[in-house]
mmCIF file of C-alpha atoms in Angstrom:
data_model
loop_
_atom_site.group_PDB
_atom_site.id
_atom_site.type_symbol
_atom_site.label_atom_id
_atom_site.label_comp_id
_atom_site.label_asym_id
_atom_site.label_seq_id
_atom_site.Cartn_x
_atom_site.Cartn_y
_atom_site.Cartn_z
ATOM 1 C CA GLU A 215 131.593 107.605 116.830
ATOM 2 C CA ALA A 216 128.206 108.320 118.371
ATOM 3 C CA GLY A 217 125.466 109.296 115.977
ATOM 4 C CA VAL A 218 122.798 111.952 116.300
ATOM 5 C CA VAL A 219 120.825 111.346 119.477
ATOM 6 C CA GLN A 220 117.232 112.416 119.893
ATOM 7 C CA SER A 221 114.793 112.103 122.735
ATOM 8 C CA PRO A 222 112.137 111.125 123.393
ATOM 9 C CA ARG A 223 111.493 108.467 120.736
ATOM 10 C CA TYR A 224 107.753 108.682 121.166
ATOM 11 C CA LYS A 225 105.441 111.285 122.635
ATOM 12 C CA ILE A 226 101.676 111.357 122.964
ATOM 13 C CA ILE A 227 100.071 114.573 124.156
ATOM 14 C CA GLU A 228 96.674 116.183 124.154
ATOM 15 C CA LYS A 229 96.059 119.124 121.866
ATOM 16 C CA LYS A 230 96.866 122.525 123.302
ATOM 17 C CA GLN A 231 99.603 121.022 125.482
ATOM 18 C CA PRO A 232 103.276 121.959 125.066
ATOM 19 C CA VAL A 233 105.945 119.507 123.950
ATOM 20 C CA ALA A 234 109.710 119.658 123.543
ATOM 21 C CA PHE A 235 112.197 117.576 121.606
ATOM 22 C CA TRP A 236 115.900 117.360 122.271
ATOM 23 C CA CYS A 237 118.788 116.678 119.890
ATOM 24 C CA ASN A 238 122.485 116.078 120.382
ATOM 25 C CA PRO A 239 124.334 116.212 117.046
ATOM 26 C CA ILE A 240 127.512 114.424 116.081
ATOM 27 C CA SER A 241 130.488 115.953 117.820
ATOM 28 C CA GLY A 242 132.107 118.653 115.709
ATOM 29 C CA HIS A 243 129.141 119.099 113.370
ATOM 30 C CA ASN A 244 128.371 122.795 113.185
ATOM 31 C CA THR A 245 125.258 122.459 111.033
ATOM 32 C CA LEU A 246 122.079 121.187 112.666
ATOM 33 C CA TYR A 247 118.677 120.667 111.058
ATOM 34 C CA TRP A 248 115.210 120.045 112.392
ATOM 35 C CA TYR A 249 112.848 118.338 109.955
ATOM 36 C CA ARG A 250 109.242 117.256 110.125
ATOM 37 C CA GLN A 251 108.185 114.168 108.215
ATOM 38 C CA ASN A 252 104.616 113.145 107.600
ATOM 39 C CA LEU A 253 103.732 109.608 106.595
ATOM 40 C CA GLY A 254 104.582 108.888 102.974
ATOM 41 C CA GLN A 255 106.363 112.178 102.448
ATOM 42 C CA GLY A 256 109.909 113.437 102.426
ATOM 43 C CA PRO A 257 111.425 115.415 105.295
ATOM 44 C CA GLU A 258 110.384 119.064 105.437
ATOM 45 C CA LEU A 259 112.921 121.503 106.831
ATOM 46 C CA LEU A 260 111.769 123.487 109.834
ATOM 47 C CA ILE A 261 114.989 125.218 110.832
ATOM 48 C CA ARG A 262 118.724 125.051 110.161
ATOM 49 C CA TYR A 263 121.469 126.212 112.466
ATOM 50 C CA GLU A 264 125.051 127.107 111.756
ATOM 51 C CA ASN A 265 126.611 126.904 115.196
ATOM 52 C CA GLU A 266 124.156 128.791 117.420
ATOM 53 C CA GLU A 267 122.721 130.956 114.627
ATOM 54 C CA ALA A 268 119.458 130.066 112.915
ATOM 55 C CA VAL A 269 120.261 130.664 109.233
ATOM 56 C CA ASP A 270 117.070 129.280 107.718
ATOM 57 C CA ASP A 271 113.802 129.255 109.652
ATOM 58 C CA SER A 272 111.507 130.339 106.853
ATOM 59 C CA GLN A 273 109.342 127.225 107.200
ATOM 60 C CA LEU A 274 109.086 127.243 110.977
ATOM 61 C CA PRO A 275 105.536 128.119 112.139
ATOM 62 C CA LYS A 276 106.708 130.789 114.499
ATOM 63 C CA ASP A 277 103.373 131.330 116.158
ATOM 64 C CA ARG A 278 103.667 127.999 117.939
ATOM 65 C CA PHE A 279 107.109 126.566 117.202
ATOM 66 C CA SER A 280 110.386 127.696 118.700
ATOM 67 C CA ALA A 281 113.883 126.330 118.688
ATOM 68 C CA GLU A 282 117.185 127.075 120.291
ATOM 69 C CA ARG A 283 120.724 125.836 120.063
ATOM 70 C CA LEU A 284 122.618 127.064 123.047
ATOM 71 C CA LYS A 285 126.419 127.044 122.778
ATOM 72 C CA GLY A 286 126.121 125.674 119.267
ATOM 73 C CA VAL A 287 125.805 122.043 120.322
ATOM 74 C CA ASP A 288 122.522 120.561 121.627
ATOM 75 C CA SER A 289 119.235 121.849 120.328
ATOM 76 C CA THR A 290 115.647 121.901 121.526
ATOM 77 C CA LEU A 291 112.517 122.223 119.424
ATOM 78 C CA LYS A 292 109.327 123.260 121.191
ATOM 79 C CA ILE A 293 105.682 123.353 120.184
ATOM 80 C CA GLN A 294 103.225 125.357 122.256
ATOM 81 C CA PRO A 295 100.344 124.779 122.000
ATOM 82 C CA ALA A 296 100.279 121.579 119.957
ATOM 83 C CA GLU A 297 97.572 121.001 117.361
ATOM 84 C CA LEU A 298 96.259 117.764 115.883
ATOM 85 C CA GLY A 299 98.011 118.557 112.611
ATOM 86 C CA ASP A 300 101.384 118.574 114.342
ATOM 87 C CA SER A 301 101.333 114.788 114.583
ATOM 88 C CA ALA A 302 104.411 113.667 112.643
ATOM 89 C CA VAL A 303 107.961 112.423 113.068
ATOM 90 C CA TYR A 304 110.411 115.160 114.038
ATOM 91 C CA LEU A 305 113.898 114.443 112.783
ATOM 92 C CA CYS A 306 117.133 116.072 113.799
ATOM 93 C CA ALA A 307 120.157 115.884 111.521
ATOM 94 C CA SER A 308 123.655 117.283 111.471
ATOM 95 C CA SER A 309 126.405 117.764 108.927
ATOM 96 C CA ALA A 310 130.012 118.799 109.162
ATOM 97 C CA THR A 311 129.664 121.862 106.933
ATOM 98 C CA PRO A 312 126.838 124.051 105.575
ATOM 99 C CA ALA A 313 127.249 122.575 102.115
ATOM 100 C CA GLY A 314 128.042 119.111 103.402
ATOM 101 C CA TYR A 315 126.346 116.645 101.127
ATOM 102 C CA GLU A 316 125.956 113.983 103.784
ATOM 103 C CA ALA A 317 123.562 114.679 106.603
ATOM 104 C CA PHE A 318 123.353 112.272 109.523
ATOM 105 C CA PHE A 319 119.926 111.746 111.022
ATOM 106 C CA GLY A 320 118.734 110.786 114.449
ATOM 107 C CA GLN A 321 116.009 108.182 114.931
ATOM 108 C CA GLY A 322 113.400 110.892 115.298
ATOM 109 C CA THR A 323 110.591 111.601 117.724
ATOM 110 C CA ARG A 324 107.177 110.325 116.743
ATOM 111 C CA LEU A 325 104.645 112.845 118.025
ATOM 112 C CA THR A 326 100.980 111.986 118.324
ATOM 113 C CA VAL A 327 98.587 114.761 119.275
ATOM 114 C CA VAL A 328 95.175 113.540 120.432
ATOM 115 C CA GLY B 194 110.232 127.404 92.196
ATOM 116 C CA GLN B 195 112.009 124.406 93.585
ATOM 117 C CA SER B 196 110.596 120.912 93.225
ATOM 118 C CA LEU B 197 111.584 117.285 92.851
ATOM 119 C CA GLU B 198 109.575 114.477 91.332
ATOM 120 C CA GLN B 199 109.907 110.801 92.108
ATOM 121 C CA PRO B 200 107.613 107.884 91.244
ATOM 122 C CA PRO B 201 105.692 106.962 94.404
ATOM 123 C CA GLU B 202 106.266 103.233 94.170
ATOM 124 C CA VAL B 203 108.409 100.706 92.325
ATOM 125 C CA THR B 204 108.128 96.905 92.503
ATOM 126 C CA ALA B 205 110.957 94.519 91.638
ATOM 127 C CA VAL B 206 111.991 90.916 92.141
ATOM 128 C CA GLU B 207 114.732 89.729 94.469
ATOM 129 C CA GLY B 208 118.037 89.420 92.611
ATOM 130 C CA ALA B 209 116.981 91.819 89.864
ATOM 131 C CA ILE B 210 118.081 95.373 89.035
ATOM 132 C CA VAL B 211 115.898 98.415 89.668
ATOM 133 C CA GLN B 212 116.198 102.057 88.664
ATOM 134 C CA MET B 213 114.496 104.877 90.578
ATOM 135 C CA ASN B 214 114.276 108.232 88.865
ATOM 136 C CA CYS B 215 114.360 111.787 90.130
ATOM 137 C CA THR B 216 113.716 114.957 88.164
ATOM 138 C CA TYR B 217 114.297 118.321 89.752
ATOM 139 C CA GLN B 218 113.731 121.995 89.257
ATOM 140 C CA THR B 219 115.891 124.407 91.183
ATOM 141 C CA SER B 220 117.504 127.778 90.572
ATOM 142 C CA GLY B 221 120.932 126.997 91.966
ATOM 143 C CA PHE B 222 121.753 123.314 91.669
ATOM 144 C CA TYR B 223 124.662 122.319 93.868
ATOM 145 C CA GLY B 224 124.355 118.540 94.069
ATOM 146 C CA LEU B 225 121.976 115.572 94.189
ATOM 147 C CA SER B 226 121.910 113.202 97.157
ATOM 148 C CA TRP B 227 120.140 109.906 97.706
ATOM 149 C CA TYR B 228 118.914 108.603 101.047
ATOM 150 C CA GLN B 229 117.381 105.303 102.114
ATOM 151 C CA GLN B 230 114.764 105.081 104.832
ATOM 152 C CA HIS B 231 113.304 101.887 106.223
ATOM 153 C CA ASP B 232 109.880 102.025 107.828
ATOM 154 C CA GLY B 233 110.225 103.578 111.261
ATOM 155 C CA GLY B 234 113.883 104.330 110.727
ATOM 156 C CA ALA B 235 116.028 107.356 110.048
ATOM 157 C CA PRO B 236 117.111 108.402 106.562
ATOM 158 C CA THR B 237 120.629 107.205 105.828
ATOM 159 C CA PHE B 238 122.912 108.637 103.183
ATOM 160 C CA LEU B 239 123.598 106.525 100.089
ATOM 161 C CA SER B 240 125.322 108.657 97.478
ATOM 162 C CA TYR B 241 125.985 112.111 96.106
ATOM 163 C CA ASN B 242 126.467 113.498 92.601
ATOM 164 C CA ALA B 243 127.720 116.993 91.908
ATOM 165 C CA LEU B 244 128.942 116.340 88.366
ATOM 166 C CA ASP B 245 127.434 114.483 85.417
ATOM 167 C CA GLY B 246 127.993 110.773 85.284
ATOM 168 C CA LEU B 247 127.752 107.613 87.291
ATOM 169 C CA GLU B 248 128.944 107.070 90.854
ATOM 170 C CA GLU B 249 129.197 103.477 92.048
ATOM 171 C CA THR B 250 129.268 102.179 95.604
ATOM 172 C CA GLY B 251 128.926 98.435 95.806
ATOM 173 C CA ARG B 252 125.457 97.402 94.663
ATOM 174 C CA PHE B 253 124.314 101.021 94.492
ATOM 175 C CA SER B 254 124.985 103.434 91.643
ATOM 176 C CA SER B 255 123.742 106.962 91.156
ATOM 177 C CA PHE B 256 123.623 108.906 87.925
ATOM 178 C CA LEU B 257 123.259 112.612 87.214
ATOM 179 C CA SER B 258 122.569 114.639 84.092
ATOM 180 C CA ARG B 259 122.574 118.324 84.949
ATOM 181 C CA SER B 260 121.504 119.362 81.450
ATOM 182 C CA ASP B 261 118.369 117.212 81.821
ATOM 183 C CA SER B 262 117.843 118.043 85.530
ATOM 184 C CA TYR B 263 117.600 114.313 86.047
ATOM 185 C CA GLY B 264 119.164 111.627 88.136
ATOM 186 C CA TYR B 265 118.553 108.034 89.086
ATOM 187 C CA LEU B 266 119.540 105.495 91.679
ATOM 188 C CA LEU B 267 120.334 101.999 90.447
ATOM 189 C CA LEU B 268 120.240 99.012 92.770
ATOM 190 C CA GLN B 269 121.668 95.703 91.606
ATOM 191 C CA GLU B 270 121.278 92.169 92.988
ATOM 192 C CA LEU B 271 118.253 93.234 94.961
ATOM 193 C CA GLN B 272 117.851 91.803 98.429
ATOM 194 C CA MET B 273 114.759 91.774 100.611
ATOM 195 C CA LYS B 274 116.486 94.167 103.003
ATOM 196 C CA ASP B 275 116.522 96.777 100.229
ATOM 197 C CA SER B 276 112.778 97.206 100.697
ATOM 198 C CA ALA B 277 112.567 100.818 101.845
ATOM 199 C CA SER B 278 111.775 104.320 100.682
ATOM 200 C CA TYR B 279 114.393 106.125 98.639
ATOM 201 C CA PHE B 280 114.585 109.907 98.613
ATOM 202 C CA CYS B 281 116.441 112.200 96.299
ATOM 203 C CA ALA B 282 117.417 115.600 97.651
ATOM 204 C CA VAL B 283 118.869 118.598 95.858
ATOM 205 C CA ARG B 284 121.102 121.147 97.525
ATOM 206 C CA ASP B 285 120.293 124.631 96.300
ATOM 207 C CA GLY B 286 123.319 126.902 96.295
ATOM 208 C CA ARG B 287 121.190 130.037 95.869
ATOM 209 C CA SER B 288 119.112 129.317 98.954
ATOM 210 C CA ASN B 289 121.899 129.142 101.461
ATOM 211 C CA TYR B 290 122.536 125.500 100.489
ATOM 212 C CA GLN B 291 119.071 124.451 101.555
ATOM 213 C CA LEU B 292 118.398 120.755 100.979
ATOM 214 C CA ILE B 293 115.173 120.207 99.040
ATOM 215 C CA TRP B 294 113.661 116.720 99.339
ATOM 216 C CA GLY B 295 111.493 114.673 97.017
ATOM 217 C CA ALA B 296 108.494 112.734 98.316
ATOM 218 C CA GLY B 297 110.357 109.456 97.927
ATOM 219 C CA THR B 298 109.910 106.194 96.050
ATOM 220 C CA LYS B 299 108.754 103.166 97.997
ATOM 221 C CA LEU B 300 110.626 100.110 96.726
ATOM 222 C CA ILE B 301 108.741 96.837 97.125
ATOM 223 C CA ILE B 302 110.741 93.673 96.571
ATOM 224 C CA LYS B 303 109.062 90.360 95.889
ATOM 225 C CA PRO B 304 110.730 86.971 96.328
#
């Protein structure tokens, strides 16, 4: 069974530039999460999808961040424009159910904004 | 509010036993999960407790006391490969099952 696939693995951009991250969850997993993780900290939820509906985006900085999950499968997270403080690892995860206790994570995208 | 507390770092010797604690505060506790994350890697699921007591999976055990809002992860027969960060995460049933994460405990293992 393929795991959660994310791309790219690494991205370096200049501030004020746009950037996008892509995630393909485990087949059949209806719940998809985007997290941001800073060094030495736990993952911080940005947005959670149930199928194609965003059910929790309270911590998504909507002035510069956007996300979509077309057809309830793949998802894209975008930042425009990027700021220096956005440098972090962006993790995508999926679970079989909304209350599923086991979430499966992708390898993440390490973003560096210079 | 919702919060989890974990010690930032624990040091142990190879072959020994180590316990990593997690205390939480949440309005609608639904379950406590533990994840392992190696440097540069993705978090991977270790265990889950919804009810009080001890859950054992090989060298790993996880304990929960809901009355004390407390849990711990126990690792036995420590190996160098166990060096990683360990996160506890609470699922909050009153916040649409949102998963709240602790800051993690970095486990350092010495030979």
